[in-house]
Short mmCIF file of C-alpha atoms in Angstrom, two decimals:
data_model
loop_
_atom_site.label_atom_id
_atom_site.label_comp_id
_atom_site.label_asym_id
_atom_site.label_seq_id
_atom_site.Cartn_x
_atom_site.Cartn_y
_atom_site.Cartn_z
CA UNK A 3 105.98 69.03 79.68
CA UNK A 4 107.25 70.48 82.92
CA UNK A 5 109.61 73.34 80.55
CA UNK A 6 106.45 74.06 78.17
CA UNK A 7 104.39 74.69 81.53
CA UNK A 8 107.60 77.02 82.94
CA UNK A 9 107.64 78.81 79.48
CA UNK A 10 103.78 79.45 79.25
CA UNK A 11 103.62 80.90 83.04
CA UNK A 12 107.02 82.96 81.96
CA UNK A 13 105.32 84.49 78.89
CA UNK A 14 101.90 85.13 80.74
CA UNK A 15 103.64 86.70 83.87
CA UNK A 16 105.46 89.05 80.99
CA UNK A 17 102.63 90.21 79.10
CA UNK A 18 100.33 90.60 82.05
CA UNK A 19 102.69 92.45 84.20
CA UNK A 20 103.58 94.68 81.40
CA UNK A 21 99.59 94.79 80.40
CA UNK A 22 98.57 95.84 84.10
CA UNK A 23 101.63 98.15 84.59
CA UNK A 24 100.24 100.22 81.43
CA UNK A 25 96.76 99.98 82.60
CA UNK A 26 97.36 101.45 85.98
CA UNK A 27 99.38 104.20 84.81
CA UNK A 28 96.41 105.46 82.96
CA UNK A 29 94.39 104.67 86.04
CA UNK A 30 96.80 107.03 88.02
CA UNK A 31 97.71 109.70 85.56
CA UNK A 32 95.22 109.89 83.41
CA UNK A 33 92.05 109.06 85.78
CA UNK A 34 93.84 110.03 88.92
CA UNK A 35 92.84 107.17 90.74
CA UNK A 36 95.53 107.14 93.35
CA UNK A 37 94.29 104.56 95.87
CA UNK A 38 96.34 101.44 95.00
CA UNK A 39 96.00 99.23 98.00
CA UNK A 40 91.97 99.55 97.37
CA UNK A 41 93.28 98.83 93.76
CA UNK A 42 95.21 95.60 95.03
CA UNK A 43 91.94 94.73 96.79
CA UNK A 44 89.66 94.57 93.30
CA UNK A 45 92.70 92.80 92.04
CA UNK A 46 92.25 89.77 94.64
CA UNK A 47 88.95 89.87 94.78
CA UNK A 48 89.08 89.58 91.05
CA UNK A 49 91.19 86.69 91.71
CA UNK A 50 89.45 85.53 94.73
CA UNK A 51 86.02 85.05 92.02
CA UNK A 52 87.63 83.54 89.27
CA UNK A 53 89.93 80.82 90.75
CA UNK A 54 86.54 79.91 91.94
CA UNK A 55 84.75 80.11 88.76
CA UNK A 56 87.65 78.13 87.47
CA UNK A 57 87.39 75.51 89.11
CA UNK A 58 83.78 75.20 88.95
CA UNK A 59 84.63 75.06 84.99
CA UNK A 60 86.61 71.70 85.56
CA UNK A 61 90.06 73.80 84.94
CA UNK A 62 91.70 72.21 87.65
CA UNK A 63 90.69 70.29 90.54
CA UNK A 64 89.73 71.24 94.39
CA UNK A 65 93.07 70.25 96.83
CA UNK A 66 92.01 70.19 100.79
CA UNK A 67 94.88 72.30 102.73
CA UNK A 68 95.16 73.08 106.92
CA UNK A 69 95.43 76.83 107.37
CA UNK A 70 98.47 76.22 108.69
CA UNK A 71 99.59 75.90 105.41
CA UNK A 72 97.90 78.62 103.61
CA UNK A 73 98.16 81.43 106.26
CA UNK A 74 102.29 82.07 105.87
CA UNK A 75 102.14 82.24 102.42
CA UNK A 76 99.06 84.64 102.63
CA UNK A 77 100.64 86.71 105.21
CA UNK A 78 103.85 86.65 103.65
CA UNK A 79 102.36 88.41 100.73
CA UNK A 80 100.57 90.60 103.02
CA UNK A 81 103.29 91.81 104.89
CA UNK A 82 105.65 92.28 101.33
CA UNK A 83 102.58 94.65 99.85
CA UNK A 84 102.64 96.68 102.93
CA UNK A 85 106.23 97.25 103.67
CA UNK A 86 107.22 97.52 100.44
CA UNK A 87 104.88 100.41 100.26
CA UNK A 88 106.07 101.67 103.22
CA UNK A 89 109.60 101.44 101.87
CA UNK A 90 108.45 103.98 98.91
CA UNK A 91 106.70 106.10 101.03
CA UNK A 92 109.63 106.99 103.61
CA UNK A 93 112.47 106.32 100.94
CA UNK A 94 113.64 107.69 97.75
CA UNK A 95 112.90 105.65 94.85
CA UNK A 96 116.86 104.93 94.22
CA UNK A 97 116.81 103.27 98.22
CA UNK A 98 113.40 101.70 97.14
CA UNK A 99 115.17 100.13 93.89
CA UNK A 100 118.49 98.95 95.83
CA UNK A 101 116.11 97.46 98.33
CA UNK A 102 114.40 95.22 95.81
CA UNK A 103 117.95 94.58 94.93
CA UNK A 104 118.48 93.36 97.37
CA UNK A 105 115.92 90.62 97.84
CA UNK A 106 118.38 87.83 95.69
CA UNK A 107 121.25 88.37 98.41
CA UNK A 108 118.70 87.54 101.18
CA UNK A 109 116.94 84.74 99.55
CA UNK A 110 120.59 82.92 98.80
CA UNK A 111 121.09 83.43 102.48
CA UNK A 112 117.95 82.40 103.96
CA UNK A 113 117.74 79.01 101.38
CA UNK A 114 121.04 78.27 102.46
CA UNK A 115 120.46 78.45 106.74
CA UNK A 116 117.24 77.09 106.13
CA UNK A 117 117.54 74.87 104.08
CA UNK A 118 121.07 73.91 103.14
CA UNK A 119 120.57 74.39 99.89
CA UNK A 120 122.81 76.38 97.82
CA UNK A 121 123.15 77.12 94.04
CA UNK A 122 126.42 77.09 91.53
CA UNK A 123 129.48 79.80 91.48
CA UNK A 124 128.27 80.18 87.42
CA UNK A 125 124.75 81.21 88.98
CA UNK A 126 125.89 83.65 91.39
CA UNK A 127 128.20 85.23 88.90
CA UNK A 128 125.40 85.48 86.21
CA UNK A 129 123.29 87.61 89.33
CA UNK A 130 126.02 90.00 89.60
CA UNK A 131 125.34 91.68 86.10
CA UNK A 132 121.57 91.54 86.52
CA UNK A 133 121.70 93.32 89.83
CA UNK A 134 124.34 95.99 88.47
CA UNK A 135 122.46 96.43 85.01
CA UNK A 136 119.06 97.25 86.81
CA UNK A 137 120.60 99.26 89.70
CA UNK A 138 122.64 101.41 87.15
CA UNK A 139 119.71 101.64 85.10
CA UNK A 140 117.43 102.62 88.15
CA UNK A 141 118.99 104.06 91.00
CA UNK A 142 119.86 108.09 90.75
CA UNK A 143 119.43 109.14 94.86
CA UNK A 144 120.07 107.29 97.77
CA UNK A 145 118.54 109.17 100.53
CA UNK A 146 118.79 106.87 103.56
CA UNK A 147 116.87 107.80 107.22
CA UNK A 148 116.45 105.41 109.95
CA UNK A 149 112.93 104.74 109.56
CA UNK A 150 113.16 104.43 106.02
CA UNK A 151 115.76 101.63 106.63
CA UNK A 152 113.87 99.80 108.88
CA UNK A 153 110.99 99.55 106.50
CA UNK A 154 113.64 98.52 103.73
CA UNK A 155 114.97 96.13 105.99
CA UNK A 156 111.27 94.83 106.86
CA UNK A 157 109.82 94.35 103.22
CA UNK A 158 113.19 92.31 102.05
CA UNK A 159 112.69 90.07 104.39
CA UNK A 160 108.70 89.89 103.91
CA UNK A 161 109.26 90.22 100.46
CA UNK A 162 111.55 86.85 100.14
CA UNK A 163 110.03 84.78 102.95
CA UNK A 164 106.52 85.57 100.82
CA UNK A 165 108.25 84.23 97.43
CA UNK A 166 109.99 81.04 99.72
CA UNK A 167 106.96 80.18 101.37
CA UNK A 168 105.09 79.95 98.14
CA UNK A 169 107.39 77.86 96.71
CA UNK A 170 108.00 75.47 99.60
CA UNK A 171 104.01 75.06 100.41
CA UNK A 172 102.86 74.50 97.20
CA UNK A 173 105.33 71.11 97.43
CA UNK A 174 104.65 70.67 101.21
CA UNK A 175 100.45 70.54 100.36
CA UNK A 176 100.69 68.84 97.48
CA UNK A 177 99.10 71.73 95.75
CA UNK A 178 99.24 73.31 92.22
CA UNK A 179 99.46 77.48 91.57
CA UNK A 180 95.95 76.94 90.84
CA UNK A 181 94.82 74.98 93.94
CA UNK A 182 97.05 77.18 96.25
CA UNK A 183 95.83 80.76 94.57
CA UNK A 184 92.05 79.43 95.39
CA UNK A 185 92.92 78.93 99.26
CA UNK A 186 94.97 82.35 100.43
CA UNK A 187 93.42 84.72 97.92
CA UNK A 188 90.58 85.21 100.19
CA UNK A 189 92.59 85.80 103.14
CA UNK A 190 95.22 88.19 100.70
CA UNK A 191 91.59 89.89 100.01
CA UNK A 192 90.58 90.28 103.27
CA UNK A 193 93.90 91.63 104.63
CA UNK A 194 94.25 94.29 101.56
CA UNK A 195 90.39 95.54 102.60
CA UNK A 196 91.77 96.16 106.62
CA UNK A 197 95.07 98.01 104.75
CA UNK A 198 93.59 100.24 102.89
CA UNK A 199 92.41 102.08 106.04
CA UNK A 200 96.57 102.24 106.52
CA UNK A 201 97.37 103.60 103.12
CA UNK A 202 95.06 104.88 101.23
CA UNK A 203 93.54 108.63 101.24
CA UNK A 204 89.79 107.70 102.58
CA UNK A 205 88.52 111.29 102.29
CA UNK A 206 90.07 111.38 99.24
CA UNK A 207 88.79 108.08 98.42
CA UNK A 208 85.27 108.43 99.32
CA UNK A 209 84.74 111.77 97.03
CA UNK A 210 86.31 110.06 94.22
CA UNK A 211 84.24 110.52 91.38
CA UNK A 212 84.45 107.98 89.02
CA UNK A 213 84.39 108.03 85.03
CA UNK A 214 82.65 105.34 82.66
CA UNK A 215 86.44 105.01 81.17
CA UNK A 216 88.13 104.62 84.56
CA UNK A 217 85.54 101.54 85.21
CA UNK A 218 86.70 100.18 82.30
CA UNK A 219 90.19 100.32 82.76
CA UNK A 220 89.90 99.30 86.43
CA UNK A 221 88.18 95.94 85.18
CA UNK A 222 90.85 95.53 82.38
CA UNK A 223 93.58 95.95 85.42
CA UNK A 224 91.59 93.34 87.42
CA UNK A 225 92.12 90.83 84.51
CA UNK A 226 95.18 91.13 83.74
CA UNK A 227 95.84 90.47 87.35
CA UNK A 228 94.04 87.42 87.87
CA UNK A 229 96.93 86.75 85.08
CA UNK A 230 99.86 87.94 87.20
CA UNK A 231 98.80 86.23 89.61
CA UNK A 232 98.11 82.48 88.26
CA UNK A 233 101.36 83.09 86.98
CA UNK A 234 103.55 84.39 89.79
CA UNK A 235 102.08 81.08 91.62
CA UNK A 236 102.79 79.14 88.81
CA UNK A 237 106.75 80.29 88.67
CA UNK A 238 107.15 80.21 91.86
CA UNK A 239 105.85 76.34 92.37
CA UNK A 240 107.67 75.10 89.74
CA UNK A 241 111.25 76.98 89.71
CA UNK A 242 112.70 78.54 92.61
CA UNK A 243 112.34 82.20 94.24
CA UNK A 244 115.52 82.74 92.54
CA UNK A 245 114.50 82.60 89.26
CA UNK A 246 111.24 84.35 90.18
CA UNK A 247 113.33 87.38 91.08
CA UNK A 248 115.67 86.84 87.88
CA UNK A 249 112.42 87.22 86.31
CA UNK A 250 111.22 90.12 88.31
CA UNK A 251 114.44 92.07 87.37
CA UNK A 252 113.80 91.38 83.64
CA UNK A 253 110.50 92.97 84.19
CA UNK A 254 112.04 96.23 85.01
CA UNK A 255 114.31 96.10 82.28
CA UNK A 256 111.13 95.42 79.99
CA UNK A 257 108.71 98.34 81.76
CA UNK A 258 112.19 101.00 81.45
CA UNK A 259 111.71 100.39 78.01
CA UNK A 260 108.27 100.70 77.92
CA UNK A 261 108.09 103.84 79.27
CA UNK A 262 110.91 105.44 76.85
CA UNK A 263 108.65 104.26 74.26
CA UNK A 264 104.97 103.74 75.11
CA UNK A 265 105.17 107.02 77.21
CA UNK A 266 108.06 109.03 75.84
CA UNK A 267 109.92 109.57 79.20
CA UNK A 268 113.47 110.83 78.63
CA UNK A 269 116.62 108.46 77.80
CA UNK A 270 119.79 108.71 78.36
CA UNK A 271 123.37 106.46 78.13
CA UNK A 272 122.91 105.49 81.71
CA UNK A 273 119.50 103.50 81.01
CA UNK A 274 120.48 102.00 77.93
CA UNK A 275 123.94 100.82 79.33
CA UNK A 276 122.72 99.59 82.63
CA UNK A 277 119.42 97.46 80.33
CA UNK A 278 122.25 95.93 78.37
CA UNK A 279 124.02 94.73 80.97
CA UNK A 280 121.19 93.35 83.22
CA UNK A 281 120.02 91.60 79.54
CA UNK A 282 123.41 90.21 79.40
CA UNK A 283 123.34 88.71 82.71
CA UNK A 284 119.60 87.99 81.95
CA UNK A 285 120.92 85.55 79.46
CA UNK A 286 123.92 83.99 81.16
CA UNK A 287 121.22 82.79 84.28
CA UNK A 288 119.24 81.32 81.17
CA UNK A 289 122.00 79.77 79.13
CA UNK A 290 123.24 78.29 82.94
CA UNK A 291 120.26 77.01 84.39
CA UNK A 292 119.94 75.47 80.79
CA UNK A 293 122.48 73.37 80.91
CA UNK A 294 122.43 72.50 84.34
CA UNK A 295 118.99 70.61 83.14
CA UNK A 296 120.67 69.56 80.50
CA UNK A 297 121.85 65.53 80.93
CA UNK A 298 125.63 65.55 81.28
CA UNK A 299 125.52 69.41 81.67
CA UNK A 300 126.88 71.93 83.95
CA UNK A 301 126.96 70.31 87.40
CA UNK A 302 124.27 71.96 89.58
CA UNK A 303 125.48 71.74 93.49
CA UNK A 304 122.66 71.41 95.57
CA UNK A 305 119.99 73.84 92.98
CA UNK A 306 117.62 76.37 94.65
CA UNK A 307 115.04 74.87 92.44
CA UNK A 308 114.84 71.72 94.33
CA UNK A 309 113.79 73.53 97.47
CA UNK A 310 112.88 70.78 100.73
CA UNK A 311 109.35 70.23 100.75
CA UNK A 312 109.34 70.57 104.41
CA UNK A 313 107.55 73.15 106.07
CA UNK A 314 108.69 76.03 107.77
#
């Protein structure tokens, strides 16, 4: 039951990512709505509404948790949306992409001091591809400047402490993605509102004029968050922030190929070579992890998807 729940939050975290990704390029290019912390906002409010609504449909149950649970995990994602929009906005986007890259390296590290827990040589090796195929397939300029490093530096770390703590609380509170989505989304809300005095244009923002369509597709992007983010909670909780980011880099690979062929952008040997080896290393981590679950399978070490339930 636990792999058909894994699967189903897998495929919705896919085809909602891809679905808002799509959505707020229109928003932005075609609707020049620019503003995408106030966009993030909607998108947690959305979220902050219908966990709510949810659960006064019966779809999954109301679990008491101390805000000294929910607050990291809140702030954690807090702190990743704002450096890592900081990293884009004082790096190029090839430093941005090796950044993100550099989130697995960080996250092995940090399981391991924190929580002795460490995962196979077959694993690590399978990462190697995946983090070669996307950064071939990605990264053109590396443009480094101190500031711009420190800002890297900052969002990695908020970045994988924000994917840890999500999967370590939602054991340590005894809560579901559900249960823990319905307690920080508020504060996730809240915190997006103060940022978008931080990053977004106001003057800009406040003459905005907006379009019937652009309503529209805003909503649509608000829905298909809601999705991304039931899901990201749901991936998190019940495999590891390993996986998650396994998953992430997938994700790329699938929106590179969306945009050669959704919105025609140029191709060349680079991006197909560098997608078919991150796919290839894509499937090794899948074929691996496989058997490790498998009885009388691959021998799994100590596996970063049976994090402590202890709390930071």
């Amino acid at each position: 039951m636990t792999s058909v729940v894994v699967i189903a939050g897998v495929v919705t975290n896919i085809l909602s990512v891809v679905g808002i990704v799509i959505t707020n390029k229109y928003i932005t290019e075609v609707d020049g709505f620019h503003f995408m912390v106030f966009l993030s906002f909607l998108h947690f409010l959305f979220t902050t509404i219908g966990t709510r609504v949810m659960l006064m449909m019966g779809l999954f149950s109301y679990q008491p948790a101390p805000l000294s649970g929910i607050l990291p995990v809140a702030a954690g994602s807090l702190l990743s949306v704002a450096f890592m929009n900081l990293n884009l906005s004082y790096n190029s986007v090839g430093f941005y992409q090796l950044s993100k890259l550099a989130c697995i390296p960080f996250t092995l590290f940090v399981q391991y001091v924190a929580y002795k827990q460490s995962v196979p040589r077959l694993v690590q090796l399978t990462l190697i591809p995946i983090s070669f195929g996307v950064g071939y397939a990605t990264i053109y300029d590396l443009n480094l400047n101190m500031i711009g490093l420190v800002f890297a530096t900052c969002a990695v770390v908020a970045t994988a402490l924000a994917q840890i703590f999500t999967n370590t609380y939602q054991k340590s509170l005894d809560c579901n993605a559900m249960q823990l989505l319905y307690h920080t989304s508020p504060y996730i809300t809240v915190g997006m509102l103060i940022m978008c005095a931080f990053f977004d244009d106001l003057h800009d923002f406040a003459h905005y004029q907006y379009t019937p369509e652009c309503v529209i597709r805003i909503a649509v992007s608000c829905v298909f968050a809601l999705g991304v983010n039931i899901s990201n909670y749901l991936v998190l909780g019940k495999t590891s922030p390993l996986t998650y980011q396994v998953l992430g880099h997938l994700k790329t690979v699938l929106i590179l190929v969306l945009g050669f062929t959704v919105f025609h952008k140029p191709v060349d040997m680079r991006n197909i070579l560098g997608i078919a080896i991150a796919m290839v290393g894509v499937v090794a981590y899948t074929e691996v992890r496989r058997r490790e679950a498998t009885p009388g399978g691959l021998p799994s070490a100590v596996s970063s998807d049976r994090l402590s339930s202890s709390k930071v």
